[in-house]
């Protein structure tokens, strides 16, 4: 099955700086890679996603890059703000066979220092 | 419109009891997923329903866990003979063809 590794587990950055979270996946058949933000005690919320036919996608201060050959994808947050503090999860679909369940990374606790 | 609704929001039970968790997906969403999230951990895939196809049960951790869904509506996740290690937040998500999954607020299960 799919295995998703996420690094780092904790990331502390100064407000205004950039943050990068990296994930690798094992199943070459995976073709959908969403990122979720989970604030303390709340449900995960999709913030951006990318499909395997695209190498990069941007949405304001957030961008995701995908390297299919290396099987890794990254989340980039620029000009970080206090409200960016949360746990971020990457995920990959189980791939092939039509299954759409997601395998999640273990999460990155992003801390924005004022 | 209404999002994914889960009930109860909290459930405390005694070891050995059975529990049933409910999920109401977003209307029109053909796919429904259950995940488990232990305290401070990531989300663990449990089961996936797509329309009238046979569900993908590959993530269920033991035969004490089962889930049902009638058509494209409500789903129930049942845990029999609960154990303390079953304590977690159980999250439900639903999606339409675009694969974007929308999560419910979860059911926090505590097994004493």
Coordinates of N, CA, C and O in Angstrom, one line a residue, chain B:
Chain B
X1 N -24.4 25.4 1.8 CA -25.2 24.2 2.2 C -24.5 23.5 3.4 O -23.4 23.9 3.8
X2 N -25.2 22.5 3.9 CA -24.7 21.9 5.1 C -23.4 21.1 4.7 O -23.3 20.5 3.6
X3 N -22.5 21.0 5.7 CA -21.3 20.2 5.5 C -21.5 18.8 5.9 O -22.6 18.3 6.2
X4 N -20.4 18.1 6.2 CA -20.5 16.7 6.7 C -20.8 16.8 8.1 O -20.2 17.5 8.9
X5 N -21.8 16.0 8.5 CA -22.3 16.0 9.9 C -22.0 14.7 10.6 O -22.3 13.6 10.0
X6 N -21.4 14.7 11.8 CA -21.1 13.5 12.5 C -21.8 13.5 13.9 O -21.8 14.6 14.5
X7 N -22.2 12.4 14.3 CA -22.8 12.3 15.7 C -22.5 10.9 16.3 O -22.3 9.9 15.6
X8 N -22.3 10.9 17.6 CA -22.3 12.0 18.5 C -20.9 12.8 18.3 O -20.0 12.2 17.7
X9 N -20.8 13.9 18.9 CA -19.5 14.6 18.9 C -18.6 14.0 19.9 O -17.4 14.0 19.6
X10 N -19.1 13.5 21.0 CA -18.3 12.9 22.0 C -19.0 11.6 22.4 O -20.2 11.6 22.6
X11 N -18.2 10.6 22.7 CA -18.8 9.3 23.2 C -17.8 8.7 24.2 O -16.6 8.5 23.9
X12 N -18.3 8.5 25.4 CA -17.5 7.8 26.4 C -18.2 6.5 26.6 O -19.4 6.4 26.8
X13 N -17.4 5.4 26.6 CA -17.9 4.1 26.8 C -17.0 3.2 27.6 O -15.8 3.6 27.8
X14 N -17.5 2.1 28.1 CA -16.7 1.2 28.9 C -16.1 0.2 28.0 O -16.7 -0.3 27.0
X15 N -14.9 -0.3 28.4 CA -14.3 -1.3 27.6 C -15.2 -2.5 27.5 O -15.9 -2.9 28.4
X16 N -15.2 -3.1 26.3 CA -16.1 -4.2 26.0 C -17.4 -3.9 25.4 O -18.1 -4.8 24.9
X17 N -17.8 -2.7 25.5 CA -19.1 -2.3 24.9 C -19.0 -2.0 23.5 O -17.9 -1.7 22.9
X18 N -20.1 -2.1 22.8 CA -20.2 -1.7 21.3 C -20.6 -0.3 21.2 O -21.3 0.3 22.0
X19 N -20.0 0.4 20.1 CA -20.4 1.8 19.9 C -20.7 1.9 18.4 O -20.2 1.2 17.5
X20 N -21.6 2.9 18.1 CA -22.0 3.1 16.7 C -21.8 4.6 16.5 O -22.4 5.5 17.2
X21 N -21.1 5.0 15.4 CA -20.8 6.3 15.1 C -21.5 6.6 13.7 O -21.5 5.8 12.8
X22 N -22.0 7.8 13.6 CA -22.8 8.2 12.4 C -22.2 9.3 11.6 O -21.7 10.2 12.2
X23 N -22.4 9.2 10.3 CA -21.9 10.2 9.4 C -22.9 10.6 8.4 O -23.4 9.7 7.7
X24 N -23.3 11.8 8.3 CA -24.2 12.3 7.2 C -23.3 13.1 6.2 O -22.8 14.2 6.5
X25 N -23.1 12.6 5.0 CA -22.3 13.2 4.0 C -23.0 14.5 3.4 O -24.2 14.7 3.6
X26 N -22.2 15.2 2.7 CA -22.8 16.3 1.9 C -23.7 15.8 0.9 O -23.3 14.8 0.2
X27 N -24.9 16.3 0.7 CA -25.8 15.8 -0.2 C -25.2 15.8 -1.6 O -24.6 16.8 -2.1
X28 N -25.4 14.6 -2.3 CA -24.9 14.5 -3.7 C -23.5 13.9 -3.8 O -23.0 13.6 -4.8
X29 N -22.8 13.9 -2.6 CA -21.4 13.3 -2.6 C -21.5 11.8 -2.7 O -22.2 11.1 -1.9
X30 N -20.8 11.2 -3.7 CA -21.0 9.8 -4.0 C -20.0 9.0 -3.1 O -20.2 7.8 -2.9
X31 N -18.9 9.6 -2.7 CA -17.9 8.9 -1.9 C -17.9 9.3 -0.5 O -18.1 10.4 -0.1
X32 N -17.6 8.3 0.4 CA -17.6 8.6 1.8 C -16.4 7.8 2.4 O -16.2 6.6 2.1
X33 N -15.7 8.4 3.4 CA -14.5 7.8 3.9 C -14.6 7.9 5.5 O -15.1 8.9 6.0
X34 N -14.0 6.9 6.1 CA -13.8 7.0 7.5 C -12.3 7.0 7.8 O -11.5 6.2 7.2
X35 N -11.9 7.9 8.8 CA -10.5 7.9 9.2 C -10.5 7.9 10.7 O -11.4 8.3 11.4
X36 N -9.3 7.5 11.3 CA -9.1 7.5 12.7 C -7.9 8.4 13.0 O -6.9 8.3 12.3
X37 N -8.0 9.2 14.0 CA -6.9 10.1 14.4 C -6.7 10.0 15.9 O -7.5 10.5 16.7
X38 N -5.6 9.3 16.2 CA -5.2 9.2 17.6 C -4.6 10.6 18.1 O -4.1 11.3 17.3
X39 N -4.6 10.8 19.3 CA -4.2 12.1 19.9 C -2.8 12.4 19.4 O -1.8 11.6 19.6
X40 N -2.6 13.6 18.8 CA -1.4 14.1 18.3 C -0.8 13.3 17.1 O 0.4 13.5 16.8
X41 N -1.6 12.5 16.5 CA -1.2 11.7 15.4 C -1.8 12.1 14.0 O -2.7 13.0 14.0
X42 N -1.4 11.5 13.0 CA -2.0 11.8 11.7 C -3.3 11.0 11.5 O -3.8 10.4 12.4
X43 N -3.8 11.1 10.3 CA -5.1 10.5 10.0 C -4.9 9.1 9.4 O -4.1 9.0 8.5
X44 N -5.6 8.1 9.9 CA -5.4 6.7 9.5 C -6.6 6.3 8.7 O -7.8 6.3 9.2
X45 N -6.5 5.9 7.4 CA -7.6 5.5 6.6 C -8.2 4.2 7.1 O -7.5 3.3 7.5
X46 N -9.5 4.2 7.2 CA -10.2 3.0 7.7 C -11.0 2.3 6.5 O -10.8 1.1 6.3
X47 N -11.9 3.0 5.9 CA -12.8 2.4 4.9 C -13.3 3.5 4.0 O -13.4 4.7 4.3
X48 N -13.6 3.0 2.8 CA -14.1 4.0 1.7 C -15.3 3.4 1.0 O -15.2 2.2 0.6
X49 N -16.3 4.2 0.8 CA -17.5 3.8 0.0 C -17.6 4.7 -1.2 O -17.4 5.9 -1.1
X50 N -17.9 4.0 -2.3 CA -18.1 4.8 -3.6 C -19.3 4.3 -4.2 O -19.4 3.1 -4.8
X51 N -20.4 5.1 -4.2 CA -21.6 4.7 -4.8 C -22.1 3.3 -4.3 O -22.1 3.0 -3.1
X52 N -22.5 2.5 -5.3 CA -23.0 1.1 -4.9 C -21.9 0.1 -5.1 O -22.2 -1.1 -5.0
X53 N -20.6 0.5 -5.3 CA -19.5 -0.5 -5.4 C -19.2 -1.1 -4.0 O -19.6 -0.5 -3.0
X54 N -18.6 -2.2 -4.1 CA -18.1 -2.9 -2.8 C -17.2 -1.9 -2.1 O -16.3 -1.3 -2.7
X55 N -17.3 -1.7 -0.8 CA -16.4 -0.8 -0.1 C -15.0 -1.3 0.0 O -14.7 -2.5 0.0
X56 N -14.0 -0.4 0.1 CA -12.6 -0.7 0.3 C -12.4 -0.7 1.8 O -12.3 0.3 2.4
X57 N -12.3 -1.9 2.3 CA -12.2 -2.1 3.8 C -10.7 -2.3 4.2 O -10.5 -2.7 5.4
X58 N -9.8 -2.0 3.3 CA -8.4 -2.4 3.6 C -7.8 -1.7 4.8 O -6.8 -2.2 5.3
X59 N -8.4 -0.6 5.3 CA -7.8 0.1 6.4 C -8.4 -0.3 7.8 O -7.9 0.1 8.8
X60 N -9.4 -1.1 7.8 CA -10.0 -1.5 9.1 C -9.0 -2.3 9.9 O -8.4 -3.3 9.4
X61 N -8.7 -1.9 11.2 CA -7.6 -2.5 11.9 C -7.9 -3.9 12.5 O -7.0 -4.6 12.8
X62 N -9.2 -4.3 12.6 CA -9.5 -5.6 13.1 C -11.0 -5.9 12.7 O -11.7 -5.0 12.3
X63 N -11.4 -7.2 13.0 CA -12.8 -7.5 12.6 C -13.8 -7.0 13.6 O -15.0 -7.2 13.5
X64 N -13.3 -6.3 14.6 CA -14.2 -5.6 15.5 C -14.8 -4.4 14.9 O -15.8 -3.8 15.4
X65 N -14.2 -3.9 13.8 CA -14.6 -2.7 13.1 C -15.4 -3.1 11.9 O -15.0 -3.9 11.1
X66 N -16.5 -2.4 11.7 CA -17.3 -2.6 10.5 C -18.0 -1.3 10.2 O -18.2 -0.4 11.0
X67 N -18.4 -1.1 8.9 CA -19.1 0.1 8.5 C -20.1 -0.3 7.5 O -19.9 -1.2 6.7
X68 N -21.2 0.5 7.5 CA -22.2 0.3 6.5 C -22.6 1.7 5.9 O -22.5 2.7 6.5
X69 N -23.1 1.6 4.6 CA -23.6 2.8 4.0 C -24.8 2.4 3.1 O -24.6 1.5 2.3
X70 N -25.9 3.0 3.2 CA -27.0 2.7 2.4 C -27.0 3.7 1.2 O -27.2 4.9 1.4
X71 N -26.8 3.2 0.0 CA -26.8 4.1 -1.2 C -25.8 5.2 -1.0 O -24.6 4.9 -0.8
X72 N -26.2 6.4 -1.2 CA -25.3 7.5 -1.1 C -25.7 8.4 0.0 O -25.5 9.6 0.0
X73 N -26.1 7.8 1.1 CA -26.6 8.6 2.3 C -25.7 8.2 3.5 O -24.5 8.0 3.4
X74 N -26.4 8.2 4.6 CA -25.8 8.0 5.9 C -24.9 6.8 6.0 O -25.2 5.7 5.4
X75 N -23.8 6.9 6.7 CA -23.0 5.8 7.0 C -22.8 5.6 8.6 O -22.8 6.6 9.3
X76 N -22.7 4.4 9.0 CA -22.4 4.1 10.4 C -21.2 3.3 10.5 O -21.0 2.3 9.8
X77 N -20.3 3.6 11.5 CA -19.1 2.9 11.8 C -19.4 2.2 13.1 O -19.7 2.9 14.1
X78 N -19.3 0.9 13.2 CA -19.5 0.2 14.4 C -18.2 -0.4 14.9 O -17.5 -1.0 14.2
X79 N -18.0 -0.2 16.2 CA -16.8 -0.9 16.9 C -17.4 -1.8 17.9 O -18.1 -1.3 18.9
X80 N -17.1 -3.0 17.8 CA -17.6 -4.0 18.8 C -16.5 -4.3 19.8 O -15.3 -4.2 19.6
X81 N -17.0 -4.6 21.0 CA -16.1 -5.0 22.1 C -14.9 -4.0 22.2 O -13.8 -4.3 22.1
X82 N -15.3 -2.7 22.4 CA -14.3 -1.7 22.4 C -13.1 -1.9 23.4 O -13.3 -2.5 24.5
X83 N -11.9 -1.5 22.9 CA -10.7 -1.6 23.7 C -10.2 -0.2 24.0 O -10.5 0.8 23.2
X84 N -9.3 0.0 24.9 CA -8.8 1.3 25.2 C -8.0 1.9 24.1 O -8.1 3.1 23.8
X85 N -7.4 1.0 23.3 CA -6.6 1.6 22.1 C -7.5 2.1 21.0 O -7.0 2.7 20.0
X86 N -8.8 1.9 21.1 CA -9.8 2.4 20.2 C -10.0 3.9 20.4 O -10.7 4.6 19.6
X87 N -9.6 4.4 21.6 CA -9.8 5.8 21.9 C -9.1 6.7 20.9 O -7.9 6.6 20.6
X88 N -9.9 7.5 20.2 CA -9.4 8.4 19.2 C -10.5 9.3 18.7 O -11.7 9.2 19.1
X89 N -10.2 10.2 17.8 CA -11.2 10.9 17.0 C -11.5 10.2 15.7 O -10.5 9.9 15.0
X90 N -12.7 9.9 15.5 CA -13.1 9.2 14.2 C -13.7 10.3 13.3 O -14.7 10.9 13.6
X91 N -13.0 10.5 12.2 CA -13.4 11.5 11.2 C -14.0 10.9 10.0 O -13.6 9.8 9.5
X92 N -15.1 11.5 9.5 CA -15.7 11.1 8.3 C -15.5 12.2 7.2 O -15.4 13.4 7.6
X93 N -15.4 11.8 6.0 CA -15.2 12.8 4.9 C -16.1 12.3 3.7 O -16.3 11.1 3.6
X94 N -16.5 13.3 2.9 CA -17.2 12.9 1.7 C -16.7 13.7 0.5 O -16.1 14.7 0.7
X95 N -16.9 13.2 -0.7 CA -16.4 13.9 -1.9 C -17.3 13.5 -3.1 O -18.0 12.5 -3.1
X96 N -17.2 14.4 -4.1 CA -17.8 14.1 -5.3 C -16.7 13.7 -6.3 O -15.6 13.4 -5.9
X97 N -16.9 13.7 -7.6 CA -15.9 13.2 -8.5 C -14.5 13.9 -8.4 O -13.5 13.3 -8.8
X98 N -14.5 15.1 -8.0 CA -13.2 15.8 -8.0 C -12.2 15.3 -6.9 O -11.1 15.8 -6.9
X99 N -12.6 14.4 -6.1 CA -11.8 13.9 -5.1 C -11.5 14.8 -3.9 O -10.7 14.4 -3.0
X100 N -11.9 16.0 -3.9 CA -11.7 16.9 -2.8 C -12.5 16.4 -1.6 O -13.7 16.3 -1.8
X101 N -11.9 16.0 -0.5 CA -12.6 15.4 0.6 C -12.9 16.5 1.6 O -12.0 17.2 2.0
X102 N -14.1 16.6 2.0 CA -14.6 17.5 3.0 C -14.8 16.7 4.3 O -15.6 15.8 4.3
X103 N -14.2 17.2 5.4 CA -14.3 16.4 6.6 C -15.4 16.9 7.6 O -15.7 18.1 7.6
X104 N -16.0 16.0 8.3 CA -16.8 16.4 9.4 C -16.0 16.8 10.6 O -14.7 16.7 10.6
X105 N -16.7 17.2 11.7 CA -15.9 17.6 12.9 C -15.4 16.4 13.7 O -14.6 16.6 14.7
X106 N -15.9 15.2 13.4 CA -15.4 14.1 14.1 C -16.2 13.7 15.3 O -17.0 14.4 15.9
X107 N -16.0 12.4 15.7 CA -16.5 11.9 17.0 C -15.3 11.5 17.9 O -14.5 10.7 17.5
X108 N -15.3 12.1 19.0 CA -14.2 11.8 20.0 C -14.7 10.6 20.8 O -15.6 10.8 21.6
X109 N -14.0 9.5 20.7 CA -14.4 8.3 21.4 C -13.4 8.1 22.5 O -12.2 8.0 22.3
X110 N -13.9 7.9 23.7 CA -13.1 7.6 24.9 C -13.5 6.3 25.4 O -14.7 6.1 25.8
X111 N -12.6 5.3 25.5 CA -12.9 4.0 26.1 C -12.3 3.9 27.4 O -11.0 4.0 27.5
X112 N -13.1 3.7 28.5 CA -12.5 3.7 29.8 C -12.2 2.3 30.3 O -12.8 1.3 29.8

